[in-house]
């Protein structure tokens, strides 16, 4: 059993409390998912649980954790800086438990993760692996160490669909406890049996958490039903109050009018009766005021983000070629390895396509080549969102400064309004981008795409850092985009809801995929 008690987390910079008096017990068989909008503290809590020193630079914390005899293992959202320039072999050999594994055990682990057994001994630096390969490497080293409690921050990020299915099976069949964060709704629906929901309500001035011992889909449906029922009850009580208050107001007016108009002769006898009646009305009014304090409150929930991409000018004529691409040989950036051959991609009009494939097959490299070509075109307005946001973001400036291209006061006000619609607080708008969560960084890039007037979007894993609560909004936004989208994704709901055509990249090129990814 693993337990945390009365945890409170507060940002040192703006003194905003992101979690208050939170307690949790995890037992064997628990598969608990943490959900909530971007920047609500999920990853911060995960780091604190594993090692409070990971957050002490920017978080003040109270509370305690009791791990007993449990062995915790942590998969961070991003590979730690100190690990990036180690070779794959060095990374694995630093684990004593890895060195104790037999070749048969390592071969089985490699097969499960869809990599060759030689992967463990590569001399390639960790930072040069694809995003999915980095996740696989970290998970394989973790599993070699025989942990009991898995703390997984975005384990589904960047891994291919085959490995996603392995990850689902791993979490679902883990005999001990799993606490994980994921933006992959399909994975959450298929694995989690507990839901921990973190919210920032009242314009992020108040934090709230809910722990529900039910699967995710059931939690969402019951929460919606509960909110609707509470809202109906609250509205009914307010309608009754309005009718009642109007009756009391008319009674007061009537009694007051009679008091004002009684004659001098009637003042003693009738006046006393009217004053007594007015006293009773006032007493009734005070009684109702006390009862009103216990009225059903209107339900409060964290508002969904509001966002739109493109306008009518973003549409592309159906006969216009967006890209006609023929690549005889696709190699790694350093040219040391051939990734694929005979790649052909033709796209015209406002079609939305996605490219899938095994990790390391060259999807991101191929997409970067497409981006380079399209960004140079003058007959199109293309914008690129890379998998690694740091390729485009200046981490040392604020979101407002990054998005502001004119320095005009009205422009900066407009940017702040847009960021507010994406649930940024005024303080967060003035934080350096490096202090923002992955999802908040993604929102900055999406807002840049929106403000650019682009009619072609090149997106590498566009939904990877959005919460399952924001996910439906982002997918609808991309589906409604009137221009063309060329993307790489392993998000099965994105593929099903947004994309017109899906291609699989293999060493032999691109091939169209039938719709059977769910």
Short mmCIF file of C-alpha atoms in Angstrom, two decimals, residues 17-472:
data_model
loop_
_atom_site.label_atom_id
_atom_site.label_comp_id
_atom_site.label_asym_id
_atom_site.label_seq_id
_atom_site.Cartn_x
_atom_site.Cartn_y
_atom_site.Cartn_z
CA UNK A 17 -2.31 27.09 -4.56
CA UNK A 18 -2.66 24.35 -7.18
CA UNK A 19 -3.52 21.54 -4.76
CA UNK A 20 -4.93 21.74 -1.25
CA UNK A 21 -5.23 19.06 1.42
CA UNK A 22 -5.07 16.14 -1.02
CA UNK A 23 -4.94 12.55 0.26
CA UNK A 24 -4.79 9.27 -1.62
CA UNK A 25 -4.29 5.58 -0.90
CA UNK A 26 -3.14 3.25 -3.67
CA UNK A 27 -3.52 -0.49 -3.28
CA UNK A 28 -2.49 -3.39 -5.48
CA UNK A 29 -4.68 -3.48 -8.56
CA UNK A 30 -5.38 0.26 -8.56
CA UNK A 31 -4.91 1.91 -11.94
CA UNK A 32 -5.51 5.56 -11.14
CA UNK A 33 -5.42 8.23 -13.84
CA UNK A 34 -4.90 11.91 -13.00
CA UNK A 35 -6.82 14.25 -15.29
CA UNK A 36 -7.32 18.00 -15.47
CA UNK A 37 -6.63 20.96 -17.70
CA UNK A 38 -3.09 21.92 -18.65
CA UNK A 39 -1.17 23.64 -15.85
CA UNK A 40 -3.34 22.25 -13.03
CA UNK A 41 -0.41 20.57 -11.27
CA UNK A 42 -0.68 16.93 -12.32
CA UNK A 43 2.98 16.57 -13.34
CA UNK A 44 4.10 18.63 -10.34
CA UNK A 45 2.27 16.27 -7.97
CA UNK A 46 3.73 13.26 -9.77
CA UNK A 47 7.25 14.64 -9.33
CA UNK A 48 6.60 15.42 -5.66
CA UNK A 49 5.38 11.89 -5.02
CA UNK A 50 8.53 10.44 -6.52
CA UNK A 51 11.04 12.95 -5.15
CA UNK A 52 10.09 16.32 -3.56
CA UNK A 53 13.48 17.73 -4.58
CA UNK A 54 12.28 17.73 -8.19
CA UNK A 55 9.84 20.57 -7.44
CA UNK A 56 11.40 22.48 -4.57
CA UNK A 57 12.77 25.20 -6.88
CA UNK A 58 9.29 26.44 -7.76
CA UNK A 59 6.85 24.82 -5.32
CA UNK A 60 6.22 25.12 -1.60
CA UNK A 61 4.70 21.93 -0.25
CA UNK A 62 3.17 20.40 2.84
CA UNK A 63 2.06 16.84 3.48
CA UNK A 64 3.57 13.41 3.78
CA UNK A 65 3.89 10.20 1.84
CA UNK A 66 4.16 6.67 3.19
CA UNK A 67 5.59 4.17 0.77
CA UNK A 68 6.17 1.31 3.19
CA UNK A 69 8.02 -1.45 1.35
CA UNK A 70 6.93 -0.24 -2.09
CA UNK A 71 9.50 0.47 -4.79
CA UNK A 72 8.53 3.51 -6.84
CA UNK A 73 9.49 3.98 -10.49
CA UNK A 74 8.96 7.26 -12.34
CA UNK A 75 8.60 7.94 -16.06
CA UNK A 76 8.98 11.73 -16.57
CA UNK A 77 7.16 13.58 -19.31
CA UNK A 78 10.51 14.65 -20.80
CA UNK A 79 13.86 12.87 -20.70
CA UNK A 80 15.99 14.55 -17.98
CA UNK A 81 18.67 16.87 -19.33
CA UNK A 82 21.48 14.87 -17.76
CA UNK A 83 20.40 11.76 -19.68
CA UNK A 84 20.08 13.29 -23.15
CA UNK A 85 23.69 12.98 -24.27
CA UNK A 86 24.32 9.48 -22.95
CA UNK A 87 24.38 6.71 -25.47
CA UNK A 88 21.55 4.21 -25.32
CA UNK A 89 24.00 1.60 -24.08
CA UNK A 90 25.28 3.90 -21.31
CA UNK A 91 21.71 4.71 -20.31
CA UNK A 92 20.81 1.04 -19.80
CA UNK A 93 24.12 -0.04 -18.29
CA UNK A 94 23.77 2.49 -15.48
CA UNK A 95 21.02 0.24 -14.12
CA UNK A 96 22.42 -2.64 -12.07
CA UNK A 97 19.15 -4.54 -12.55
CA UNK A 98 19.52 -4.29 -16.33
CA UNK A 99 22.95 -5.87 -16.13
CA UNK A 100 21.45 -8.77 -14.17
CA UNK A 101 18.90 -9.58 -16.88
CA UNK A 102 19.45 -12.63 -19.05
CA UNK A 103 19.59 -12.33 -22.85
CA UNK A 104 16.30 -14.23 -23.03
CA UNK A 105 14.59 -11.73 -20.69
CA UNK A 106 15.93 -8.76 -22.62
CA UNK A 107 14.88 -10.30 -25.93
CA UNK A 108 11.32 -10.75 -24.60
CA UNK A 109 11.22 -7.14 -23.36
CA UNK A 110 12.50 -5.84 -26.71
CA UNK A 111 9.90 -7.88 -28.58
CA UNK A 112 7.09 -6.52 -26.39
CA UNK A 113 8.21 -2.95 -27.15
CA UNK A 114 8.66 -3.61 -30.87
CA UNK A 115 12.41 -2.95 -30.96
CA UNK A 116 15.34 -5.15 -31.92
CA UNK A 117 17.35 -6.71 -29.05
CA UNK A 118 20.35 -4.74 -30.34
CA UNK A 119 18.51 -1.56 -29.33
CA UNK A 120 19.90 -1.87 -25.78
CA UNK A 121 23.47 -1.55 -27.02
CA UNK A 122 23.15 1.29 -29.53
CA UNK A 123 25.88 3.92 -29.49
CA UNK A 124 23.33 6.53 -30.56
CA UNK A 125 22.74 9.40 -28.11
CA UNK A 126 19.41 9.31 -26.29
CA UNK A 127 18.48 12.79 -27.51
CA UNK A 128 18.70 11.63 -31.14
CA UNK A 129 16.13 8.87 -30.70
CA UNK A 130 12.61 9.50 -31.88
CA UNK A 131 10.16 10.60 -29.20
CA UNK A 132 8.59 7.15 -29.09
CA UNK A 133 11.95 5.40 -28.88
CA UNK A 134 12.90 7.54 -25.87
CA UNK A 135 9.69 6.56 -24.08
CA UNK A 136 10.33 2.88 -24.86
CA UNK A 137 13.91 3.08 -23.58
CA UNK A 138 12.79 4.64 -20.30
CA UNK A 139 9.99 2.12 -19.82
CA UNK A 140 12.26 -0.83 -20.55
CA UNK A 141 14.84 0.34 -17.99
CA UNK A 142 12.07 0.88 -15.44
CA UNK A 143 10.70 -2.62 -15.96
CA UNK A 144 14.17 -4.10 -15.54
CA UNK A 145 14.25 -2.65 -12.01
CA UNK A 146 11.21 -4.60 -10.74
CA UNK A 147 9.19 -1.69 -9.27
CA UNK A 148 5.88 -2.15 -7.49
CA UNK A 149 4.36 1.33 -7.92
CA UNK A 150 4.50 2.83 -11.42
CA UNK A 151 4.35 6.63 -11.67
CA UNK A 152 3.90 7.36 -15.37
CA UNK A 153 3.71 10.90 -16.73
CA UNK A 154 2.38 10.67 -20.29
CA UNK A 155 3.50 7.09 -21.03
CA UNK A 156 1.53 7.20 -24.30
CA UNK A 157 3.36 10.25 -25.71
CA UNK A 158 4.87 9.63 -29.13
CA UNK A 159 4.74 5.82 -29.05
CA UNK A 160 3.35 4.00 -32.07
CA UNK A 161 -0.04 2.29 -32.07
CA UNK A 162 1.40 -1.21 -31.62
CA UNK A 163 3.33 -0.09 -28.53
CA UNK A 164 0.28 1.80 -27.27
CA UNK A 165 -1.57 -1.50 -27.24
CA UNK A 166 1.33 -3.05 -25.29
CA UNK A 167 1.23 -0.12 -22.85
CA UNK A 168 -2.51 -0.63 -22.36
CA UNK A 169 -1.95 -4.30 -21.61
CA UNK A 170 0.92 -3.50 -19.22
CA UNK A 171 -1.15 -1.02 -17.19
CA UNK A 172 -4.28 -3.17 -17.24
CA UNK A 173 -2.44 -6.28 -16.02
CA UNK A 174 0.05 -4.65 -13.61
CA UNK A 175 -0.35 -6.61 -10.34
CA UNK A 176 0.57 -3.70 -8.07
CA UNK A 177 -0.39 0.00 -8.25
CA UNK A 178 -0.22 2.40 -11.19
CA UNK A 179 -0.66 6.16 -11.01
CA UNK A 180 -0.53 7.76 -14.43
CA UNK A 181 -1.21 10.90 -16.42
CA UNK A 182 -2.31 10.55 -20.01
CA UNK A 183 -3.94 12.60 -22.73
CA UNK A 184 -4.82 9.49 -24.73
CA UNK A 185 -8.55 9.04 -24.10
CA UNK A 186 -8.57 5.56 -25.62
CA UNK A 187 -5.80 4.37 -23.27
CA UNK A 188 -7.56 5.92 -20.27
CA UNK A 189 -10.89 4.34 -21.18
CA UNK A 190 -9.30 0.91 -21.56
CA UNK A 191 -7.14 0.89 -18.43
CA UNK A 192 -8.10 3.22 -15.56
CA UNK A 193 -10.33 1.97 -12.74
CA UNK A 194 -9.94 5.15 -10.64
CA UNK A 195 -10.08 8.81 -11.68
CA UNK A 196 -8.40 11.72 -9.88
CA UNK A 197 -9.63 15.02 -11.29
CA UNK A 198 -7.83 18.30 -10.54
CA UNK A 199 -9.59 21.58 -11.30
CA UNK A 200 -8.87 25.28 -11.04
CA UNK A 201 -12.21 27.13 -10.82
CA UNK A 202 -13.29 30.76 -10.34
CA UNK A 203 -10.70 31.96 -12.83
CA UNK A 204 -8.03 29.76 -11.24
CA UNK A 205 -8.41 31.35 -7.83
CA UNK A 206 -9.65 28.15 -6.22
CA UNK A 207 -8.44 24.57 -6.59
CA UNK A 208 -10.61 21.50 -6.23
CA UNK A 209 -10.02 17.77 -6.55
CA UNK A 210 -12.26 14.73 -6.93
CA UNK A 211 -11.31 11.08 -6.40
CA UNK A 212 -13.74 8.65 -8.03
CA UNK A 213 -13.39 4.88 -7.79
CA UNK A 214 -14.95 4.21 -11.19
CA UNK A 215 -13.68 3.90 -14.78
CA UNK A 216 -13.12 7.10 -16.74
CA UNK A 217 -16.13 6.98 -19.07
CA UNK A 218 -18.45 6.22 -16.16
CA UNK A 219 -16.94 9.14 -14.22
CA UNK A 220 -17.49 11.58 -17.10
CA UNK A 221 -21.10 10.45 -17.60
CA UNK A 222 -21.97 10.48 -13.89
CA UNK A 223 -20.32 13.87 -13.44
CA UNK A 224 -22.29 15.33 -16.33
CA UNK A 225 -25.55 13.84 -15.01
CA UNK A 226 -24.81 15.13 -11.50
CA UNK A 227 -24.06 18.63 -12.80
CA UNK A 228 -27.23 18.69 -14.90
CA UNK A 229 -29.35 17.49 -11.95
CA UNK A 230 -27.76 20.04 -9.60
CA UNK A 231 -28.25 22.82 -12.14
CA UNK A 232 -31.92 21.93 -12.65
CA UNK A 233 -32.50 21.83 -8.88
CA UNK A 234 -30.67 25.15 -8.36
CA UNK A 235 -32.59 26.85 -11.20
CA UNK A 236 -35.91 25.51 -9.83
CA UNK A 237 -35.16 26.88 -6.37
CA UNK A 238 -34.20 30.25 -7.85
CA UNK A 239 -37.44 30.41 -9.85
CA UNK A 240 -39.43 29.68 -6.68
CA UNK A 241 -37.42 32.32 -4.80
CA UNK A 242 -38.16 34.91 -7.48
CA UNK A 243 -41.93 34.22 -7.29
CA UNK A 244 -41.86 34.23 -3.48
CA UNK A 245 -39.81 37.44 -3.28
CA UNK A 246 -42.24 39.15 -5.64
CA UNK A 247 -45.17 38.13 -3.42
CA UNK A 248 -43.43 39.48 -0.31
CA UNK A 249 -42.57 42.70 -2.13
CA UNK A 250 -46.22 43.20 -3.10
CA UNK A 251 -47.34 42.44 0.47
CA UNK A 252 -44.90 45.02 1.84
CA UNK A 253 -46.06 47.60 -0.70
CA UNK A 254 -49.72 46.92 0.12
CA UNK A 255 -49.27 47.17 3.89
CA UNK A 256 -47.02 50.20 3.53
CA UNK A 257 -49.51 51.94 1.26
CA UNK A 258 -52.36 51.32 3.74
CA UNK A 259 -50.26 52.64 6.61
CA UNK A 260 -49.53 55.79 4.66
CA UNK A 261 -53.18 56.38 3.81
CA UNK A 262 -55.11 55.59 7.02
CA UNK A 263 -56.94 58.44 8.61
CA UNK A 264 -56.10 59.96 12.00
CA UNK A 265 -59.15 58.33 13.54
CA UNK A 266 -58.10 54.85 12.32
CA UNK A 267 -54.46 55.22 13.31
CA UNK A 268 -54.69 53.58 16.74
CA UNK A 269 -56.75 50.45 16.05
CA UNK A 270 -56.14 49.71 12.34
CA UNK A 271 -52.61 51.14 12.46
CA UNK A 272 -51.60 48.68 15.16
CA UNK A 273 -52.96 45.81 13.06
CA UNK A 274 -51.12 47.00 9.93
CA UNK A 275 -47.86 47.44 11.85
CA UNK A 276 -48.24 43.93 13.26
CA UNK A 277 -48.86 42.61 9.74
CA UNK A 278 -45.77 44.45 8.43
CA UNK A 279 -43.73 42.94 11.28
CA UNK A 280 -44.93 39.46 10.30
CA UNK A 281 -44.04 40.10 6.64
CA UNK A 282 -40.54 41.26 7.65
CA UNK A 283 -40.14 38.20 9.90
CA UNK A 284 -41.19 35.98 6.99
CA UNK A 285 -38.67 37.75 4.76
CA UNK A 286 -35.84 37.21 7.27
CA UNK A 287 -36.80 33.54 7.64
CA UNK A 288 -36.64 33.05 3.87
CA UNK A 289 -33.27 34.83 3.75
CA UNK A 290 -31.91 32.31 6.26
CA UNK A 291 -33.33 29.46 4.19
CA UNK A 292 -31.83 30.95 1.01
CA UNK A 293 -28.37 30.54 2.51
CA UNK A 294 -28.91 26.78 2.17
CA UNK A 295 -30.11 26.87 -1.42
CA UNK A 296 -28.55 24.41 -3.86
CA UNK A 297 -25.51 26.07 -5.38
CA UNK A 298 -25.13 26.35 -9.13
CA UNK A 299 -22.56 23.72 -10.15
CA UNK A 300 -19.04 25.03 -10.72
CA UNK A 301 -16.68 23.39 -13.12
CA UNK A 302 -13.55 24.40 -14.93
CA UNK A 303 -14.60 25.99 -18.18
CA UNK A 304 -13.57 24.32 -21.41
CA UNK A 305 -11.17 26.20 -23.62
CA UNK A 306 -12.57 28.21 -26.50
CA UNK A 307 -10.58 28.28 -29.68
CA UNK A 308 -10.92 28.54 -33.45
CA UNK A 309 -8.47 27.94 -36.26
CA UNK A 310 -8.74 29.66 -39.60
CA UNK A 311 -11.56 31.49 -41.38
CA UNK A 312 -13.21 31.43 -44.79
CA UNK A 313 -9.97 32.70 -46.33
CA UNK A 314 -8.20 29.53 -45.15
CA UNK A 315 -10.05 27.25 -47.56
CA UNK A 316 -8.06 25.82 -50.48
CA UNK A 317 -9.70 25.21 -53.90
CA UNK A 318 -10.36 21.51 -54.36
CA UNK A 319 -8.27 21.36 -57.52
CA UNK A 320 -5.17 23.08 -56.12
CA UNK A 321 -2.18 20.87 -55.39
CA UNK A 322 -0.87 21.38 -51.87
CA UNK A 323 1.99 18.96 -52.31
CA UNK A 324 3.32 16.51 -54.88
CA UNK A 325 6.18 14.81 -53.14
CA UNK A 326 8.53 12.09 -54.38
CA UNK A 327 11.48 11.14 -52.15
CA UNK A 328 13.63 8.28 -53.50
CA UNK A 329 15.55 7.84 -50.22
CA UNK A 330 14.79 9.23 -46.76
CA UNK A 331 17.74 9.18 -44.35
CA UNK A 332 18.35 10.32 -40.78
CA UNK A 333 19.45 13.94 -40.44
CA UNK A 334 23.11 12.93 -40.22
CA UNK A 335 22.73 10.64 -43.24
CA UNK A 336 23.96 7.61 -41.33
CA UNK A 337 20.88 5.44 -41.79
CA UNK A 338 18.28 4.92 -44.50
CA UNK A 339 14.79 5.22 -43.04
CA UNK A 340 12.56 4.65 -46.08
CA UNK A 341 12.60 4.55 -49.85
CA UNK A 342 10.24 5.49 -52.67
CA UNK A 343 8.00 7.82 -50.66
CA UNK A 344 5.22 9.42 -52.70
CA UNK A 345 2.61 11.79 -51.30
CA UNK A 346 0.11 13.81 -53.32
CA UNK A 347 -2.39 16.10 -51.67
CA UNK A 348 -4.75 18.69 -53.04
CA UNK A 349 -7.53 20.87 -51.68
CA UNK A 350 -8.47 21.08 -48.01
CA UNK A 351 -7.82 17.43 -47.22
CA UNK A 352 -6.72 16.34 -43.75
CA UNK A 353 -4.26 13.48 -43.66
CA UNK A 354 -2.25 11.69 -40.97
CA UNK A 355 0.87 9.57 -41.16
CA UNK A 356 1.37 6.69 -38.76
CA UNK A 357 4.12 4.10 -38.43
CA UNK A 358 6.50 2.39 -36.04
CA UNK A 359 8.72 4.54 -33.84
CA UNK A 360 11.94 5.41 -35.59
CA UNK A 361 10.60 4.80 -39.10
CA UNK A 362 11.15 8.45 -40.08
CA UNK A 363 7.73 10.11 -39.70
CA UNK A 364 9.07 13.23 -37.99
CA UNK A 365 11.98 13.47 -40.42
CA UNK A 366 9.59 13.16 -43.37
CA UNK A 367 7.21 15.76 -41.91
CA UNK A 368 10.10 18.18 -41.36
CA UNK A 369 11.04 17.82 -45.05
CA UNK A 370 7.45 18.56 -46.07
CA UNK A 371 7.39 21.57 -43.75
CA UNK A 372 10.61 22.97 -45.21
CA UNK A 373 9.15 22.77 -48.72
CA UNK A 374 5.73 24.19 -47.88
CA UNK A 375 7.02 27.03 -45.68
CA UNK A 376 9.04 28.25 -48.66
CA UNK A 377 5.97 28.39 -50.92
CA UNK A 378 4.49 31.82 -51.66
CA UNK A 379 1.18 30.54 -53.05
CA UNK A 380 0.31 28.92 -49.70
CA UNK A 381 0.32 30.14 -46.09
CA UNK A 382 1.81 27.19 -44.24
CA UNK A 383 2.59 26.87 -40.54
CA UNK A 384 4.50 24.09 -38.76
CA UNK A 385 4.03 22.70 -35.24
CA UNK A 386 6.97 20.37 -34.46
CA UNK A 387 6.95 17.54 -31.96
CA UNK A 388 9.65 19.36 -29.99
CA UNK A 389 8.13 22.76 -29.20
CA UNK A 390 11.53 24.20 -28.30
CA UNK A 391 12.41 24.24 -32.00
CA UNK A 392 10.08 27.25 -32.35
CA UNK A 393 9.48 28.63 -28.86
CA UNK A 394 11.75 31.11 -27.13
CA UNK A 395 11.57 29.71 -23.61
CA UNK A 396 12.88 32.85 -21.94
CA UNK A 397 10.09 35.20 -23.06
CA UNK A 398 6.46 35.35 -21.99
CA UNK A 399 3.63 33.99 -24.17
CA UNK A 400 2.51 37.56 -24.88
CA UNK A 401 5.98 38.67 -25.98
CA UNK A 402 6.40 35.56 -28.15
CA UNK A 403 3.08 36.10 -29.96
CA UNK A 404 3.42 39.88 -30.31
CA UNK A 405 4.91 40.78 -33.68
CA UNK A 406 4.06 44.51 -33.76
CA UNK A 407 4.50 45.89 -30.25
CA UNK A 408 1.15 47.61 -30.68
CA UNK A 409 -0.87 48.04 -27.49
CA UNK A 410 -4.09 46.87 -29.13
CA UNK A 411 -2.31 43.78 -30.46
CA UNK A 412 -1.03 42.86 -26.99
CA UNK A 413 -4.51 43.36 -25.54
CA UNK A 414 -5.93 41.08 -28.22
CA UNK A 415 -3.28 38.43 -27.46
CA UNK A 416 -4.15 38.56 -23.76
CA UNK A 417 -7.82 38.11 -24.62
CA UNK A 418 -7.00 35.06 -26.73
CA UNK A 419 -4.79 33.59 -24.00
CA UNK A 420 -7.58 34.18 -21.50
CA UNK A 421 -9.93 32.14 -23.70
CA UNK A 422 -7.34 29.35 -23.45
CA UNK A 423 -7.54 29.54 -19.63
CA UNK A 424 -4.29 31.36 -18.95
CA UNK A 425 -4.32 33.51 -15.83
CA UNK A 426 -2.88 37.01 -15.93
CA UNK A 427 0.13 35.73 -13.96
CA UNK A 428 0.72 32.84 -16.39
CA UNK A 429 0.70 35.27 -19.31
CA UNK A 430 3.69 36.98 -17.66
CA UNK A 431 5.60 33.77 -16.83
CA UNK A 432 8.52 32.74 -19.07
CA UNK A 433 7.39 30.01 -21.46
CA UNK A 434 9.83 27.55 -19.91
CA UNK A 435 7.74 27.58 -16.71
CA UNK A 436 4.58 26.49 -18.54
CA UNK A 437 3.31 22.93 -18.84
CA UNK A 438 3.58 21.02 -22.11
CA UNK A 439 -0.10 21.62 -22.83
CA UNK A 440 0.21 25.35 -22.19
CA UNK A 441 3.18 25.51 -24.58
CA UNK A 442 1.11 23.67 -27.19
CA UNK A 443 -1.66 26.26 -26.77
CA UNK A 444 0.84 29.06 -27.46
CA UNK A 445 1.83 27.39 -30.73
CA UNK A 446 -1.77 26.74 -31.73
CA UNK A 447 -2.61 30.37 -31.04
CA UNK A 448 0.31 31.39 -33.26
CA UNK A 449 -1.11 29.17 -36.01
CA UNK A 450 -4.52 30.78 -35.58
CA UNK A 451 -3.18 34.34 -35.71
CA UNK A 452 -1.04 33.61 -38.78
CA UNK A 453 -3.97 33.16 -41.16
CA UNK A 454 -2.49 29.85 -42.36
CA UNK A 455 -4.32 27.65 -44.85
CA UNK A 456 -1.98 24.66 -44.48
CA UNK A 457 -1.02 23.18 -41.12
CA UNK A 458 1.87 20.73 -40.70
CA UNK A 459 1.42 19.15 -37.26
CA UNK A 460 3.63 16.62 -35.48
CA UNK A 461 1.56 14.96 -32.73
CA UNK A 462 -0.82 17.94 -32.34
CA UNK A 463 -2.91 16.46 -29.51
CA UNK A 464 -0.11 14.91 -27.46
CA UNK A 465 -0.14 17.44 -24.60
CA UNK A 466 -3.83 18.23 -24.29
CA UNK A 467 -5.88 16.81 -21.44
CA UNK A 468 -8.70 14.34 -22.20
CA UNK A 469 -11.04 17.18 -21.25
CA UNK A 470 -9.50 19.59 -23.81
CA UNK A 471 -9.01 16.82 -26.38
CA UNK A 472 -12.55 16.88 -27.82
#
